[in-house]
Short mmCIF file of C-alpha atoms in Angstrom, two decimals:
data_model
loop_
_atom_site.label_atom_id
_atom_site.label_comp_id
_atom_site.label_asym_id
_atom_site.label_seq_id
_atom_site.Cartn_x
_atom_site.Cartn_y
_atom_site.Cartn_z
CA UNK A 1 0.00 0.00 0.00
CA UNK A 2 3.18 2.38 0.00
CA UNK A 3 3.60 3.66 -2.96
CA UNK A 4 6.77 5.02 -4.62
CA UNK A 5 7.73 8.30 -7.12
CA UNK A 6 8.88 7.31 -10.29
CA UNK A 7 7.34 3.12 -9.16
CA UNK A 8 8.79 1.67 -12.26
CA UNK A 9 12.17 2.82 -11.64
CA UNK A 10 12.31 4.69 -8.60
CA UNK A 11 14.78 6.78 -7.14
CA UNK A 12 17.21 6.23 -4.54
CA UNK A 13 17.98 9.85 -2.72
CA UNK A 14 20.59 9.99 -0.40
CA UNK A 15 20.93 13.58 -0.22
CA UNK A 16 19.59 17.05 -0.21
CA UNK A 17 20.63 20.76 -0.78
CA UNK A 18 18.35 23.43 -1.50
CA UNK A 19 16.44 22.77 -4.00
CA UNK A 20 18.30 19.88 -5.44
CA UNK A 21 18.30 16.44 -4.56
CA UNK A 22 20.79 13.49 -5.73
CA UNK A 23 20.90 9.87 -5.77
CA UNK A 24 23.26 7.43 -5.39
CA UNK A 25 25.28 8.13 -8.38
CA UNK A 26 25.90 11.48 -7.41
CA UNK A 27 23.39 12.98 -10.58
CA UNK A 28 21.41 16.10 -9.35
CA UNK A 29 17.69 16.61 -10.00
CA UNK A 30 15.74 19.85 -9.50
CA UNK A 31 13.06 18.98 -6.55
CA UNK A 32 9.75 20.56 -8.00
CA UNK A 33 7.38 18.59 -5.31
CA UNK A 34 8.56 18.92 -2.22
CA UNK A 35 6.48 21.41 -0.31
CA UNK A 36 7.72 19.96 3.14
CA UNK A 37 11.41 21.25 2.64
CA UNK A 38 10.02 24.71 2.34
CA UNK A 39 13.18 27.28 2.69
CA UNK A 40 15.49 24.27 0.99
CA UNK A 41 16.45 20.71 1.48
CA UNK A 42 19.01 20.75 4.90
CA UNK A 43 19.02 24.20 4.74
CA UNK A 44 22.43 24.82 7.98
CA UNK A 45 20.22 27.39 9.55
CA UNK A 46 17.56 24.94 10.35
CA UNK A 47 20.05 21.88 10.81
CA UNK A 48 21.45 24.40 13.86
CA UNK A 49 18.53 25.04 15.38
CA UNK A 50 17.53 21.45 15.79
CA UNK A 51 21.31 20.37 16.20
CA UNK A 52 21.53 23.52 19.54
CA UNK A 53 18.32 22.62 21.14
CA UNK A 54 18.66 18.97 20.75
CA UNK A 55 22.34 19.77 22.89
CA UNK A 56 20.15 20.91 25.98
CA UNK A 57 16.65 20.29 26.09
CA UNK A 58 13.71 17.82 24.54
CA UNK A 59 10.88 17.13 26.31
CA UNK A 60 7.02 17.34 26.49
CA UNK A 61 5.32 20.47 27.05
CA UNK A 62 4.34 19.95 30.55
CA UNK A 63 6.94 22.34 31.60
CA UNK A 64 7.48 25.79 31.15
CA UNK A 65 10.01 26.55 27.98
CA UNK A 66 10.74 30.00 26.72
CA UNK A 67 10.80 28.57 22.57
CA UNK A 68 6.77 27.03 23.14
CA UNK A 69 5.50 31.02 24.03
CA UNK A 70 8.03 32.80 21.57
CA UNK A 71 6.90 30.64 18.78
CA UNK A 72 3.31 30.92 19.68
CA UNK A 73 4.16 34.66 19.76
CA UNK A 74 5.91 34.58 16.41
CA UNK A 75 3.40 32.72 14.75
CA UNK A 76 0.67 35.24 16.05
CA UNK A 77 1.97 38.06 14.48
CA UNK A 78 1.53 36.68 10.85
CA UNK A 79 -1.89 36.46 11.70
CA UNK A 80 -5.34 38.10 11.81
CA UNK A 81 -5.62 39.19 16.13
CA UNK A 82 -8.62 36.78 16.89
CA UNK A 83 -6.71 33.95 15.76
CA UNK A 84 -4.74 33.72 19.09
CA UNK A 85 -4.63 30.76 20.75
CA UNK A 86 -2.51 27.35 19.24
CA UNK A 87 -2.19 24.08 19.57
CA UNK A 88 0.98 22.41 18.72
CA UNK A 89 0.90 18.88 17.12
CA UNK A 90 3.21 16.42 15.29
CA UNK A 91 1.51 16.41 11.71
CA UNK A 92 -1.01 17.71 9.16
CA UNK A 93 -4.02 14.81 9.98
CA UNK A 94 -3.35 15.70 13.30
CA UNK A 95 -3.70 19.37 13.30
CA UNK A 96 -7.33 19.06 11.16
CA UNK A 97 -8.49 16.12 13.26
CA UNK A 98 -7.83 18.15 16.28
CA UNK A 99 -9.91 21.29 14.07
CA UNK A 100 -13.20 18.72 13.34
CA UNK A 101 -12.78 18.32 17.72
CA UNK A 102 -12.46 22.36 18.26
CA UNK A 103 -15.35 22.73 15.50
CA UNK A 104 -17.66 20.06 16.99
CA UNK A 105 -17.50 20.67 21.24
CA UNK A 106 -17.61 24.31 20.43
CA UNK A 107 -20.60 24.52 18.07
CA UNK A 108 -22.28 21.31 19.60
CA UNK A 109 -22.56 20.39 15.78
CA UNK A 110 -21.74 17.11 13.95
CA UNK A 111 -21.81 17.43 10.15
CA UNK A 112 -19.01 18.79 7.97
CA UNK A 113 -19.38 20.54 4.67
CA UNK A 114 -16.03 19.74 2.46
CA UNK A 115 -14.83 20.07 -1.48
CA UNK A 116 -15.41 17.29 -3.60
CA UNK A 117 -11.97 15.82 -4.63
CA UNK A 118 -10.26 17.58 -1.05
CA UNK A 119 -7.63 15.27 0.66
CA UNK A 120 -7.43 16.60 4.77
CA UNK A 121 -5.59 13.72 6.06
CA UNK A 122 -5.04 9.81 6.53
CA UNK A 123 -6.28 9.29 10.12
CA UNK A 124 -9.91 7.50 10.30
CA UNK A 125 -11.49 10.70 10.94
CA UNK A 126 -9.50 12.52 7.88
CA UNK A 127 -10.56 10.28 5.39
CA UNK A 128 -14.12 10.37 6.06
CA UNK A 129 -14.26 13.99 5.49
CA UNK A 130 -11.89 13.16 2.28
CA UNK A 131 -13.96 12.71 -1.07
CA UNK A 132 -10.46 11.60 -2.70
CA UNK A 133 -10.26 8.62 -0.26
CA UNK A 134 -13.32 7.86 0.62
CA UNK A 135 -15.05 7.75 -2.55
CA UNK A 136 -12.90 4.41 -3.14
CA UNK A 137 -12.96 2.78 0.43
CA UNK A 138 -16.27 3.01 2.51
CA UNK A 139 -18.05 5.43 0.60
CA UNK A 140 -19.72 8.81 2.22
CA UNK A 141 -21.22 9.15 5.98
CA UNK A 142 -24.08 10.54 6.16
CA UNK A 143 -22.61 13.63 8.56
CA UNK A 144 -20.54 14.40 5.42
CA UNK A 145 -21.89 16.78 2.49
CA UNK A 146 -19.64 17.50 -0.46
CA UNK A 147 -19.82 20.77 -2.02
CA UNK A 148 -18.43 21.30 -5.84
CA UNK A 149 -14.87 22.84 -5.88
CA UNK A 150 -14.81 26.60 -7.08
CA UNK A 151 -13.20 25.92 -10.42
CA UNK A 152 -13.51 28.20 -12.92
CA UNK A 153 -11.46 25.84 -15.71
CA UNK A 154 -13.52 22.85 -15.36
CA UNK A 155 -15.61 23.08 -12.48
CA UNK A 156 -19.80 23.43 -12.61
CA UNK A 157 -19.40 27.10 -13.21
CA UNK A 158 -16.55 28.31 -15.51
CA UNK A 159 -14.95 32.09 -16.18
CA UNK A 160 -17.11 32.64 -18.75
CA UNK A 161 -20.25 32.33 -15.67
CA UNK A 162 -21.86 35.98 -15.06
CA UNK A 163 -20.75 35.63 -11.21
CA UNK A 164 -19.24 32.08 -10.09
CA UNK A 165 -18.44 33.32 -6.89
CA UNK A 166 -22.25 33.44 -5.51
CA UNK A 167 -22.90 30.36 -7.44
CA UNK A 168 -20.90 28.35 -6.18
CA UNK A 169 -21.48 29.52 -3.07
CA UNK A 170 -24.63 29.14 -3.15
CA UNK A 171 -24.18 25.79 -3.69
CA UNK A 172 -22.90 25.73 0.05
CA UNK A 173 -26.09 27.29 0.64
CA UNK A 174 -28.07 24.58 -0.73
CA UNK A 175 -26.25 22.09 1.02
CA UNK A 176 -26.92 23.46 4.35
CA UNK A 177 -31.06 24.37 3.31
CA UNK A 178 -30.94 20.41 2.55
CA UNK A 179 -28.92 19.08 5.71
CA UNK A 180 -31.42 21.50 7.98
CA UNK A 181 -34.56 19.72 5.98
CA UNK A 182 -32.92 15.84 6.86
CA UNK A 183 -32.51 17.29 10.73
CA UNK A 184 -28.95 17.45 10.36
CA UNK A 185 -26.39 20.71 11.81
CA UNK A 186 -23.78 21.96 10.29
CA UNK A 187 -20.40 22.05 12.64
CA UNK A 188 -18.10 23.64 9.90
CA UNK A 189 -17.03 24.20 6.15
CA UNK A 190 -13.62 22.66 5.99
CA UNK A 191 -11.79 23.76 3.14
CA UNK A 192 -7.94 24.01 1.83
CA UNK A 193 -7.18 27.34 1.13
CA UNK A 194 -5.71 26.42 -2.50
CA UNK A 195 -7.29 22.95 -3.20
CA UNK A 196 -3.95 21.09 -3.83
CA UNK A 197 -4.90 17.49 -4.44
CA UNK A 198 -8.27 18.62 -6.25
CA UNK A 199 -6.02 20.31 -9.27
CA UNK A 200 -4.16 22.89 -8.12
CA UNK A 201 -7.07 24.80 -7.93
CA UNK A 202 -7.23 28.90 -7.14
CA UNK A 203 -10.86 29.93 -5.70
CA UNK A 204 -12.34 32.83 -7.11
CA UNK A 205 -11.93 35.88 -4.43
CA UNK A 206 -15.18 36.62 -2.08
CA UNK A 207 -15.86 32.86 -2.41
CA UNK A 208 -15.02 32.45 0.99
CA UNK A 209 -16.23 35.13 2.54
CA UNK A 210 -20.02 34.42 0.67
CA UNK A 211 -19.54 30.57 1.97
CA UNK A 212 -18.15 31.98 5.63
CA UNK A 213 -22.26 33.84 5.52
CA UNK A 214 -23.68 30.89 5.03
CA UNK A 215 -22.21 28.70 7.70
CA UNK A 216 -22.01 31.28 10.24
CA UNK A 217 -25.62 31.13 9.82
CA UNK A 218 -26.01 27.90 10.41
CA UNK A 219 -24.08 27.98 13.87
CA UNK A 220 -20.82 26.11 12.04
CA UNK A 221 -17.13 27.60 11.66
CA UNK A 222 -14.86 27.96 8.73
CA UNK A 223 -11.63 25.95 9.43
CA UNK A 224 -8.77 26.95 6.26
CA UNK A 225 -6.09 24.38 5.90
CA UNK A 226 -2.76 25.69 5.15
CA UNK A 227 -0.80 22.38 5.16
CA UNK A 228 -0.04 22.61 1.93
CA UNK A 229 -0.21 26.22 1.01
CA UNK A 230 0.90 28.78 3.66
CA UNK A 231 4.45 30.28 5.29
CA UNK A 232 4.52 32.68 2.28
CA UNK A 233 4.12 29.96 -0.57
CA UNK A 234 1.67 32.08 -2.65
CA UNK A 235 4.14 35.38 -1.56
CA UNK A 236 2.06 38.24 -1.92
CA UNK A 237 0.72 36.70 1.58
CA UNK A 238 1.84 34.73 4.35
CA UNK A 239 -1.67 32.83 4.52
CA UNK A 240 -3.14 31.55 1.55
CA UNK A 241 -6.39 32.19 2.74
CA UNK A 242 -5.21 36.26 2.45
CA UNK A 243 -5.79 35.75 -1.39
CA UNK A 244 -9.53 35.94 -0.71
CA UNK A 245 -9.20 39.57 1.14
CA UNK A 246 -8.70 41.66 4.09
CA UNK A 247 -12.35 41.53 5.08
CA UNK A 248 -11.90 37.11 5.69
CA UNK A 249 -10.79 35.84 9.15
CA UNK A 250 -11.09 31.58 8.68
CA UNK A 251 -12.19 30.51 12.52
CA UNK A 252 -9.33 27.82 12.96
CA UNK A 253 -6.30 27.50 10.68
CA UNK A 254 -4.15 24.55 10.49
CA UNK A 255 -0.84 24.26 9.59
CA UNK A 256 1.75 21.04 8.48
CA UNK A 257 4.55 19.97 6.32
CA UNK A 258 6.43 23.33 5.67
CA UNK A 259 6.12 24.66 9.30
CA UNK A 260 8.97 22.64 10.19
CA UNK A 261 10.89 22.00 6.68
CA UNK A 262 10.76 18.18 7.46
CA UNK A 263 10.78 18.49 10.85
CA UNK A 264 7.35 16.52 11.95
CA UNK A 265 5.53 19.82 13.67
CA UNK A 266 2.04 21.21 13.20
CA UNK A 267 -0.15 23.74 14.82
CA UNK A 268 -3.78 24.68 15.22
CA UNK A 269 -4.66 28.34 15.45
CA UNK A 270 -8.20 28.96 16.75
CA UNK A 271 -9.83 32.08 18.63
CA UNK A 272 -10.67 32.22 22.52
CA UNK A 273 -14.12 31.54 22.29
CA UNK A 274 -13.39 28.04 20.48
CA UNK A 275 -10.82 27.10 22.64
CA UNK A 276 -12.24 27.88 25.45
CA UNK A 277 -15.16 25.67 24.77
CA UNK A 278 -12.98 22.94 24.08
CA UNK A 279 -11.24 23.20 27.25
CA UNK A 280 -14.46 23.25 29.54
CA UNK A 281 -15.42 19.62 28.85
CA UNK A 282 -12.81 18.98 31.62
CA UNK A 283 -11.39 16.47 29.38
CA UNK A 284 -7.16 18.08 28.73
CA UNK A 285 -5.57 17.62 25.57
CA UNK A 286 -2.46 16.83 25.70
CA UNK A 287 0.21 15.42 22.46
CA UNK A 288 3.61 14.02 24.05
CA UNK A 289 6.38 15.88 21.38
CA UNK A 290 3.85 18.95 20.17
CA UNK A 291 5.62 22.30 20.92
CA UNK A 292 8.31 20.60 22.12
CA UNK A 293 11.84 22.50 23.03
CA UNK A 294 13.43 21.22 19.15
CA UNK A 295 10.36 21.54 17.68
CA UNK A 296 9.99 25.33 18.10
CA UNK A 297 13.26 26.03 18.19
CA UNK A 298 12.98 24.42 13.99
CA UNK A 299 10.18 26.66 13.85
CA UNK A 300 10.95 29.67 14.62
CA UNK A 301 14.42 28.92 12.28
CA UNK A 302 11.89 28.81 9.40
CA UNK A 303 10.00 32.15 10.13
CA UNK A 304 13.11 33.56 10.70
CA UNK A 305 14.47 32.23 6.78
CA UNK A 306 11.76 32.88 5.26
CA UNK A 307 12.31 36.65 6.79
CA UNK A 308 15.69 36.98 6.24
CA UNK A 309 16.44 35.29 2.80
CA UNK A 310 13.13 37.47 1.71
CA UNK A 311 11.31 34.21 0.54
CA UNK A 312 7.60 35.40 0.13
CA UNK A 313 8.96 38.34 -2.38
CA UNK A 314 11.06 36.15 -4.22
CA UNK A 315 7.98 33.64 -4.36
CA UNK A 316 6.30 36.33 -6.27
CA UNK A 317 8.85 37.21 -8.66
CA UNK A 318 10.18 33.83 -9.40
CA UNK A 319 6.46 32.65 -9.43
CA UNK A 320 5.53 35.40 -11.84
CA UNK A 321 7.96 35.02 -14.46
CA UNK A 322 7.65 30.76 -14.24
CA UNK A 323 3.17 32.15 -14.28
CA UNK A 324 4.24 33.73 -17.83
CA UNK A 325 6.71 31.48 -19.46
CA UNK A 326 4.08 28.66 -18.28
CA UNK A 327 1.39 31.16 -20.22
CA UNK A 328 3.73 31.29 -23.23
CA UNK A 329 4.32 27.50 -23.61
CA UNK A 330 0.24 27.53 -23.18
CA UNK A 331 0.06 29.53 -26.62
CA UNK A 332 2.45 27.51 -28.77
CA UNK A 333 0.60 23.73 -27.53
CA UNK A 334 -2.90 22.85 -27.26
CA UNK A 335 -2.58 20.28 -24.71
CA UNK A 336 -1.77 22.88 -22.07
CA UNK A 337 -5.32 23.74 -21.19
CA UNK A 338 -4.96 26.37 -18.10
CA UNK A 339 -2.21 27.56 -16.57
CA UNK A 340 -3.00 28.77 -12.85
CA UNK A 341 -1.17 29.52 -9.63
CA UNK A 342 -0.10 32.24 -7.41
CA UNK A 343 3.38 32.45 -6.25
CA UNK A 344 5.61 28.96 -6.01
CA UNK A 345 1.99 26.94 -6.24
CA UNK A 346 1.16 26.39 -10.03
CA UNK A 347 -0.96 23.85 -11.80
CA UNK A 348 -0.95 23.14 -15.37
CA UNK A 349 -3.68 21.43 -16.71
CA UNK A 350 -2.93 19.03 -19.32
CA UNK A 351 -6.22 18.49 -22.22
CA UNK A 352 -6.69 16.38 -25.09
CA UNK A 353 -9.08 18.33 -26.78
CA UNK A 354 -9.79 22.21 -26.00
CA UNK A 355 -13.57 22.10 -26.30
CA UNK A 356 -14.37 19.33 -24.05
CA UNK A 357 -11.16 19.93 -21.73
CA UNK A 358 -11.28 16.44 -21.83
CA UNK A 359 -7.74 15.37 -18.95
CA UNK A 360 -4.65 14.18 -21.17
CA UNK A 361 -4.21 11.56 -18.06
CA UNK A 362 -1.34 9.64 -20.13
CA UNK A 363 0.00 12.47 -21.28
CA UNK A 364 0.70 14.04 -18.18
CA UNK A 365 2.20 10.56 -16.66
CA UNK A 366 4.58 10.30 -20.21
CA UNK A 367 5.88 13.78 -19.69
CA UNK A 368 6.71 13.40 -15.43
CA UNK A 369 8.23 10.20 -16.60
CA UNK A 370 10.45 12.31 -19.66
CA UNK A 371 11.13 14.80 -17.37
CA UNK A 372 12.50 12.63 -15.24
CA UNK A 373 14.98 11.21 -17.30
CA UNK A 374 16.11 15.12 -18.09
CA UNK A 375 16.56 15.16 -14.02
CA UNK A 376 13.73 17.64 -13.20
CA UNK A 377 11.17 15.84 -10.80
CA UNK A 378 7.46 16.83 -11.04
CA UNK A 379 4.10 14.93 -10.08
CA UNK A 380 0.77 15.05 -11.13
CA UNK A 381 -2.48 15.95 -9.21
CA UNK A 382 -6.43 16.51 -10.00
CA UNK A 383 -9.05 14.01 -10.22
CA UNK A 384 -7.73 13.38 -14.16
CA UNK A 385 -4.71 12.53 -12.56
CA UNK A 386 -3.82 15.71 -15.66
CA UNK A 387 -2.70 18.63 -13.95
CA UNK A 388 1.38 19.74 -13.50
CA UNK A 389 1.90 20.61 -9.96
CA UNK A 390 4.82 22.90 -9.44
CA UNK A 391 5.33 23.56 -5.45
CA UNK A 392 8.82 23.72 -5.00
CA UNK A 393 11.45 24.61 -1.79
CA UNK A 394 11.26 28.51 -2.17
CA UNK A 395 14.62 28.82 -3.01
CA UNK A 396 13.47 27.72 -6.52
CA UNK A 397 15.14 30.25 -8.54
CA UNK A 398 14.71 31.91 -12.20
CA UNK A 399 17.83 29.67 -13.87
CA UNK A 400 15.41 27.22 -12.26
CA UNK A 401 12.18 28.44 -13.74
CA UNK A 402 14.06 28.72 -16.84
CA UNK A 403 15.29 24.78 -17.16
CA UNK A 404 11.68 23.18 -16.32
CA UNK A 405 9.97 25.36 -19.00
CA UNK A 406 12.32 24.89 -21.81
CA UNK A 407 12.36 21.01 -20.94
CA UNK A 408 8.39 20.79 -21.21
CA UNK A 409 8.85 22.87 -23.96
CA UNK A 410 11.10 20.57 -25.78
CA UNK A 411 9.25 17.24 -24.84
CA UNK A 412 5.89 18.86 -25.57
CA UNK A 413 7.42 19.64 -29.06
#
């Protein structure tokens, strides 16, 4: 059930720098996937945080340590104000299974609204609320309602659509009318930011806001999840849930893989009133290594990277000019369909045909596997298995940018 990159002749990796990884033989590749090394594979500043704290101190957080409050502290700043109380955890599925916990004891709720195609998690609770896994094990609970991904390339309502923003809202909207008809209460919209696994997909701005309406109405909360897609990733913000506008405060945000650039480390950020709710059941939550001593000390050596090497601007400039040249190579061959993204997180979307958008499935499988072989690694995503996904360590640079494109280029040719 493990399955490898590259299965038919995978890779062995035995190191990392950067943005490069190498194998065995010594040859280099250009790491395009990894979102989890998010300022650069072994970057030394990170390496000496975890190496200096490791000297003196790791234990649970049932003491007092100075690194728990002044990452808590860090992390607060990059945030809206009434997002101001966290909860440190090892991973992704256990940041948003802690989030479905907050959402349910503090609006006394059960059912969960989520995008069709979303991917939250692999713990039991995760995958129920993830169309991507469920929809081939078990099959949907009936607390679960799946709402259609805001796609405006191939979703239900397309950029041609007079105002896909309230449509697809009120699609949400629907969902909820229907769920209150069956007896059923909505607990909380649960949403990625940037749908990763889904396509690479960027929601239309006000969409969450107009969806935020609706389930505030209802008595549920709006939980974002960053794992993928925050720490400055999409680099005109810190949050990719910014994109949507000044005037959107998500009521829980949780955060995974880059946080700690490998390091397993997580984090829930919620407001008072939730928290509070969840602490007067009586019933303490406690997670052995969460906001431990090395932990924080790894993550506040990421904010401070991603401050100093000026990582969310150079997102936005390298992610710009990789936007157009993607946008270029979109003019000169059909099958690229859509080119989409916002800073280092791009999806191309690979089509047989440009009136029915129909997914070039093999097509996108034959040119990871080509691009392979020209030592550039890149992975596919979207329900047609179709879509390029380009979420590199941030250090991904133009000469970078430059390389991939004129390789797809090439092979596409």
């Amino acid at each position: 059930s493990c399955k490898l990159f590259f299965s038919n002749d995978p890779l062995k990796i035995v190191k990392a720098k950067g943005q490069y990884m190498y194998d065995e033989n010594g040859r280099q590749y250009l790491d395009c996937i990894n979102n989890v090394a998010h300022v650069g594979h072994c970057h030394p500043d990170i390496v000496k945080a975890a190496h200096e704290q490791n000297q003196l101190l790791n234990t649970n957080s049932r003491y007092l340590h100075d690194n728990l409050v002044d990452y808590a502290e860090r992390l607060s700043k990059t945030l809206p104000e009434k997002l101001c109380t966290f909860y440190f955890l090892n991973s992704g599925s256990e940041a948003n299974d802690l989030a479905l916990r907050l959402a349910r004891q503090y609006t006394k709720h059960e059912d969960v609204i989520v995008l069709d195609h979303a991917y939250h998690g692999h713990l039991t609770s995760l995958i129920d609320i993830s169309p991507y896994k469920f929809r081939n094990l078990e099959g949907q609970k009936e607390w679960v309602h799946v709402a259609p991904v805001p796609d405006t390339y191939r979703g239900l309502y397309r950029e041609d659509h007079e105002d896909s923003v309230t449509a697809y809202a009120d699609e949400v909207k629907n969902i909820i009318e229907h769920a209150h008809k069956r007896g059923r209460k909505i607990a909380a919209f649960f949403a990625e930011s940037l749908p990763s696994v889904g396509g690479q997909i960027i929601p239309p701005a006000g969409y969450f806001q107009k969806v935020a309406e609706h389930v505030h109405k209802a008595g549920g909360v709006f939980i974002a999840d960053e794992i993928q897609v925050g720490f400055g990733r999409v680099g005109k913000h810190f949050w990719a849930f910014q994109l949507q506008g000044e005037d959107f405060i998500p009521d829980i945000v949780t955060m995974g893989k880059p946080i700690g650039n490998g390091h397993p480390l997580a984090c829930v950020a919620t407001t008072k009133e939730i928290a509070e709710a969840f602490s007067a059941t009586g019933v303490e939550y406690f997670n052995t290594f969460g906001g431990n001593p090395v932990s924080c000390a790894i993550g506040l050596a990421v904010l401070d990277v991603i401050e100093k090497e000026h990582l969310q601007a150079h997102a936005t400039e390298v992610g710009n000019f990789l936007m157009k040249t993607l946008k270029e190579q979109q003019i000169k061959h059909p099958i690229i369909g859509d080119v989409r993204g916002c800073g280092l997180f791009i999806g191309v979307d690979l089509i047989k045909d440009q009136a029915e958008r129909t997914p070039a499935t093999a097509e996108a499988e034959d040119l990871i596997t080509r691009l392979k072989e020209k030592y550039i690694l890149l992975s596919t995503d979207g329900p047609g298995r179709n879509v390029l996904k380009f979420k590199p360590p941030m250090c991904f640079n133009m000469e970078d940018a430059k390389f991939v494109v004129e390789t797809i280029d090439k092979i596409l040719t």
